[in-house]
RNA sequence: GCCGGAAUGGCGGAAUUGGCAGACGCCCCGGACUUAAAAUCCGGUGAGGUUAACCCCUCGUGCCGGUUCAAGCCCGGCUUCCGGCACCA
């Protein structure tokens, strides 16, 4: 037959929908006795542009895996939803005057129709939309639970602020000093910020990595993100005061090498002792200078150190009693450690550069480098260090130093994280309202649980206020309320949550998307969790995944979910680049629209191509002519119904090998070689001229996860029972996957001198006899002494001669 | 700077984890079919040498060296590219 995909694909998509074959069975329902398989893909942000080929690649992997698992008898949950809060929708709404709700609905409808056109085997009865009140009710519920457990706090802070989006961004959203959404330069602004105390979970997030199946690089990225370091807090005395200047260091054993201290310009002790600081005017100037720089600028200026000595203030080394000068410099950040450091210029390059510039003494305490040239950060024998002299092992000397500090009451061992608490508010309309009420008498009061959801008020204008305040602040009916605690007049918080909120728990809601009593029925959570396999992009490995692991671990701690880790296994797809090998982007004009491919070649071809184009985890450029190659493959398959004939032993064996390869390769995400194996098999069928019906039946089912429409059509033509998508996965006979004859390589002294057909499993002596009797090998062996024979069964025979 | 990963034909990529490098697909070339083209089918296709032809030989997985009967794969030293983090004390 011809692959008349325009008719065929519609036909089978409506059959699947009518028969609801992709619906997952909840516990207690028929089908739930099968082993469960929960396959999760990152739900899309429904942009107006519709789906991108990247979406297709991201979803196709688990689409194929879960289709196969379904055919193998699993109860599969493969759901889809929409992460629909966020700036692009809101900006579009502001520009066009449409309500964000209407924009969202339109975009979701578009995505839904496109996903269906590609034929993804999704359970459409479980669609989740983060912007629906039924959903964000529970996002708010989780926030309140966190509030209740002290994981939410508010602080005034210098924040990353995007002047273009008029919104406060987390560190994660403003990397490299650019806004993640619009790429404008970030400025620093003082704001009231809501924080989630994610640092409280830093250790749990780190430890949990031991029990999950993520690729090493993903684990490593999360480990780096959390950035745990072990060291010590040391309290330096401040001369002529009772004050302690507290610092954090990873090398407390270098205390004897401390020649100055550095505080961050914002350090509070500077204000406290401003009266003692003789050059306070200059200090203020320096501080103003620093405040002008963004954090990005500060961290970029890693060449030239700036700073200033605090005249009149000095610190006392707790181990030596020595007087040490104190500086301020912007290479020390208020946001890490204690905002102050002990500087050991001999063994820290930054301190070294600073010391050189300001003419400060450099004392070597670890032997092994040339501290005149640069700081030495390596290992070596401790010198000039009192009781630490002679230590050569870093671990021992650190332990000994901490011991001494603790004995003196001058410090203690401690741990620091690079990860910071999560700035959790945005001054925007299209997000979940933060369910908190500010009462002049009671302070911050949570909205009572029974009043959830706290819905967004209806508005016509969504632009943020000029002072960067949330548009919700302009709705008096929303803002003014009664305090739930004292009944007095109070005001609602008007900030909304960041886009990461809704995506931090959506996979839980899929298990029970319509529940009105709790975020999901505990029975259903218990049945479905954890997610067995989660696939998505590398770009979400640190933020989204760490956030959602944090929320999940919190929910586990309060007994709301049954597992402490949400995702048992995580994989990531590689990017699809444009045909020019560059990242696809509108400005480059190299974007490929997946729907164009569906219209020209059909969904089966699109699906097959994105998985065939290369190693699934690596980036690969789009190639339109390779799409044609896949189209040819599908056509060649479609024509097999006209080639049915008698079984041929060689072909049957090939079929079994092919089925084995496809079965194994799908599970290890080697989709390209699985497809290649089926292509080879079809080439063999064309060579042989015919294929038997059983083999065609097996091939059809093996190809079905990749190209389900044409396979359904083929299945019907060859009289398959029911729908191919739920037919049993083809079995293979292990005995038929091995040949009874093998062609082995024959080498003399490691050089290939020919091949030899031998009965499979032949022993060394028998093979040697065959080689010795073959005239074609004689010239290489004549007159030589055999020193060594190496035989790798069914593969290779190497004769070493002299 | 630090942490990951990669480098294989004209191109995307295979290679049972130390055992015939280049599967499969694209591109290109030739043939069949066709009035013709497209489509389709069949064949060829790493480089060089040799041969009338079949054969055959040599070289070849970023670079230099090593281990081994045998290295794309292991070890040591580089180069380049990609991703992440980055004045983190």
mmCIF file of N, CA and C in Angstrom, chain A residues 351-394:
data_model
loop_
_atom_site.group_PDB
_atom_site.id
_atom_site.type_symbol
_atom_site.label_atom_id
_atom_site.label_comp_id
_atom_site.label_asym_id
_atom_site.label_seq_id
_atom_site.Cartn_x
_atom_site.Cartn_y
_atom_site.Cartn_z
ATOM 1 N N UNK A 351 43.576 36.856 47.376
ATOM 2 C CA UNK A 351 44.218 37.555 48.489
ATOM 3 C C UNK A 351 45.631 37.991 48.095
ATOM 4 N N UNK A 352 46.304 37.163 47.339
ATOM 5 C CA UNK A 352 47.664 37.453 46.888
ATOM 6 C C UNK A 352 47.703 38.725 46.044
ATOM 7 N N UNK A 353 46.756 38.785 45.076
ATOM 8 C CA UNK A 353 46.690 39.968 44.213
ATOM 9 C C UNK A 353 46.403 41.221 45.028
ATOM 10 N N UNK A 354 45.515 41.091 45.990
ATOM 11 C CA UNK A 354 45.154 42.224 46.831
ATOM 12 C C UNK A 354 46.355 42.666 47.674
ATOM 13 N N UNK A 355 47.065 41.687 48.223
ATOM 14 C CA UNK A 355 48.214 41.991 49.071
ATOM 15 C C UNK A 355 49.307 42.687 48.265
ATOM 16 N N UNK A 356 49.534 42.194 47.043
ATOM 17 C CA UNK A 356 50.554 42.803 46.193
ATOM 18 C C UNK A 356 50.192 44.261 45.913
ATOM 19 N N UNK A 357 48.917 44.476 45.599
ATOM 20 C CA UNK A 357 48.484 45.827 45.243
ATOM 21 C C UNK A 357 48.601 46.788 46.431
ATOM 22 N N UNK A 358 48.295 46.286 47.623
ATOM 23 C CA UNK A 358 48.275 47.166 48.800
ATOM 24 C C UNK A 358 49.533 47.032 49.665
ATOM 25 N N UNK A 359 50.516 46.280 49.174
ATOM 26 C CA UNK A 359 51.779 46.162 49.883
ATOM 27 C C UNK A 359 51.657 45.489 51.237
ATOM 28 N N UNK A 360 50.876 44.447 51.284
ATOM 29 C CA UNK A 360 50.680 43.726 52.541
ATOM 30 C C UNK A 360 51.607 42.509 52.570
ATOM 31 N N UNK A 361 52.066 42.198 53.772
ATOM 32 C CA UNK A 361 52.987 41.084 53.987
ATOM 33 C C UNK A 361 52.365 39.746 53.544
ATOM 34 N N UNK A 362 53.213 38.880 53.017
ATOM 35 C CA UNK A 362 52.750 37.550 52.596
ATOM 36 C C UNK A 362 53.550 36.508 53.372
ATOM 37 N N UNK A 363 52.871 35.696 54.176
ATOM 38 C CA UNK A 363 53.561 34.697 54.990
ATOM 39 C C UNK A 363 53.266 33.298 54.464
ATOM 40 N N UNK A 364 54.301 32.585 54.136
ATOM 41 C CA UNK A 364 54.118 31.215 53.654
ATOM 42 C C UNK A 364 53.841 30.287 54.829
ATOM 43 N N UNK A 365 52.776 29.491 54.727
ATOM 44 C CA UNK A 365 52.544 28.473 55.759
ATOM 45 C C UNK A 365 52.478 27.062 55.184
ATOM 46 N N UNK A 366 52.420 26.971 53.844
ATOM 47 C CA UNK A 366 52.473 25.642 53.223
ATOM 48 C C UNK A 366 53.632 25.653 52.243
ATOM 49 N N UNK A 367 54.533 24.713 52.401
ATOM 50 C CA UNK A 367 55.691 24.668 51.515
ATOM 51 C C UNK A 367 55.308 24.034 50.178
ATOM 52 N N UNK A 368 56.009 24.426 49.131
ATOM 53 C CA UNK A 368 55.781 23.754 47.852
ATOM 54 C C UNK A 368 55.654 24.700 46.674
ATOM 55 N N UNK A 369 55.388 25.974 46.919
ATOM 56 C CA UNK A 369 55.237 26.901 45.797
ATOM 57 C C UNK A 369 56.218 28.048 45.913
ATOM 58 N N UNK A 370 56.136 28.968 44.958
ATOM 59 C CA UNK A 370 56.954 30.165 45.039
ATOM 60 C C UNK A 370 56.011 31.336 45.248
ATOM 61 N N UNK A 371 55.856 31.726 46.512
ATOM 62 C CA UNK A 371 54.841 32.730 46.838
ATOM 63 C C UNK A 371 55.235 34.131 46.387
ATOM 64 N N UNK A 372 56.446 34.267 45.867
ATOM 65 C CA UNK A 372 56.803 35.570 45.298
ATOM 66 C C UNK A 372 56.116 35.746 43.943
ATOM 67 N N UNK A 373 55.881 34.622 43.266
ATOM 68 C CA UNK A 373 55.302 34.674 41.918
ATOM 69 C C UNK A 373 53.779 34.614 41.940
ATOM 70 N N UNK A 374 53.248 33.721 42.756
ATOM 71 C CA UNK A 374 51.793 33.581 42.830
ATOM 72 C C UNK A 374 51.436 32.808 44.092
ATOM 73 N N UNK A 375 50.153 32.817 44.411
ATOM 74 C CA UNK A 375 49.705 32.070 45.578
ATOM 75 C C UNK A 375 49.860 30.575 45.313
ATOM 76 N N UNK A 376 50.179 29.831 46.337
ATOM 77 C CA UNK A 376 50.321 28.378 46.176
ATOM 78 C C UNK A 376 49.153 27.676 46.853
ATOM 79 N N UNK A 377 48.324 27.010 46.044
ATOM 80 C CA UNK A 377 47.108 26.404 46.584
ATOM 81 C C UNK A 377 47.247 24.893 46.738
ATOM 82 N N UNK A 378 48.443 24.380 46.471
ATOM 83 C CA UNK A 378 48.622 22.929 46.536
ATOM 84 C C UNK A 378 48.878 22.425 47.946
ATOM 85 N N UNK A 379 49.214 21.148 48.011
ATOM 86 C CA UNK A 379 49.499 20.538 49.312
ATOM 87 C C UNK A 379 50.983 20.671 49.639
ATOM 88 N N UNK A 380 51.291 20.464 50.906
ATOM 89 C CA UNK A 380 52.694 20.516 51.294
ATOM 90 C C UNK A 380 52.832 20.565 52.810
ATOM 91 N N UNK A 381 54.084 20.669 53.236
ATOM 92 C CA UNK A 381 54.336 20.667 54.673
ATOM 93 C C UNK A 381 54.002 22.031 55.271
ATOM 94 N N UNK A 382 53.357 22.008 56.439
ATOM 95 C CA UNK A 382 52.989 23.255 57.119
ATOM 96 C C UNK A 382 54.227 23.839 57.797
ATOM 97 N N UNK A 383 54.420 25.147 57.626
ATOM 98 C CA UNK A 383 55.543 25.841 58.269
ATOM 99 C C UNK A 383 55.048 27.155 58.872
ATOM 100 N N UNK A 384 55.873 27.762 59.713
ATOM 101 C CA UNK A 384 55.529 29.047 60.346
ATOM 102 C C UNK A 384 54.183 28.999 61.047
ATOM 103 N N UNK A 385 53.785 27.828 61.507
ATOM 104 C CA UNK A 385 52.404 27.672 61.965
ATOM 105 C C UNK A 385 52.279 27.072 63.360
ATOM 106 N N UNK A 386 53.224 27.313 64.221
ATOM 107 C CA UNK A 386 53.090 26.861 65.603
ATOM 108 C C UNK A 386 52.810 25.380 65.702
ATOM 109 N N UNK A 387 51.711 25.054 66.367
ATOM 110 C CA UNK A 387 51.387 23.640 66.616
ATOM 111 C C UNK A 387 51.044 22.882 65.343
ATOM 112 N N UNK A 388 50.873 23.578 64.239
ATOM 113 C CA UNK A 388 50.529 22.897 62.981
ATOM 114 C C UNK A 388 51.768 22.555 62.156
ATOM 115 N N UNK A 389 52.910 23.046 62.572
ATOM 116 C CA UNK A 389 54.128 22.773 61.814
ATOM 117 C C UNK A 389 54.364 21.276 61.650
ATOM 118 N N UNK A 390 54.753 20.900 60.440
ATOM 119 C CA UNK A 390 55.084 19.506 60.216
ATOM 120 C C UNK A 390 53.943 18.696 59.610
ATOM 121 N N UNK A 391 52.722 19.175 59.730
ATOM 122 C CA UNK A 391 51.609 18.457 59.104
ATOM 123 C C UNK A 391 51.805 18.460 57.600
ATOM 124 N N UNK A 392 51.526 17.321 56.955
ATOM 125 C CA UNK A 392 51.626 17.300 55.503
ATOM 126 C C UNK A 392 50.292 16.957 54.878
ATOM 127 N N UNK A 393 49.392 16.429 55.668
ATOM 128 C CA UNK A 393 48.089 16.037 55.144
ATOM 129 C C UNK A 393 47.064 17.129 55.482
ATOM 130 N N UNK A 394 46.468 17.646 54.424
ATOM 131 C CA UNK A 394 45.511 18.751 54.525
ATOM 132 C C UNK A 394 44.379 18.430 55.511
#
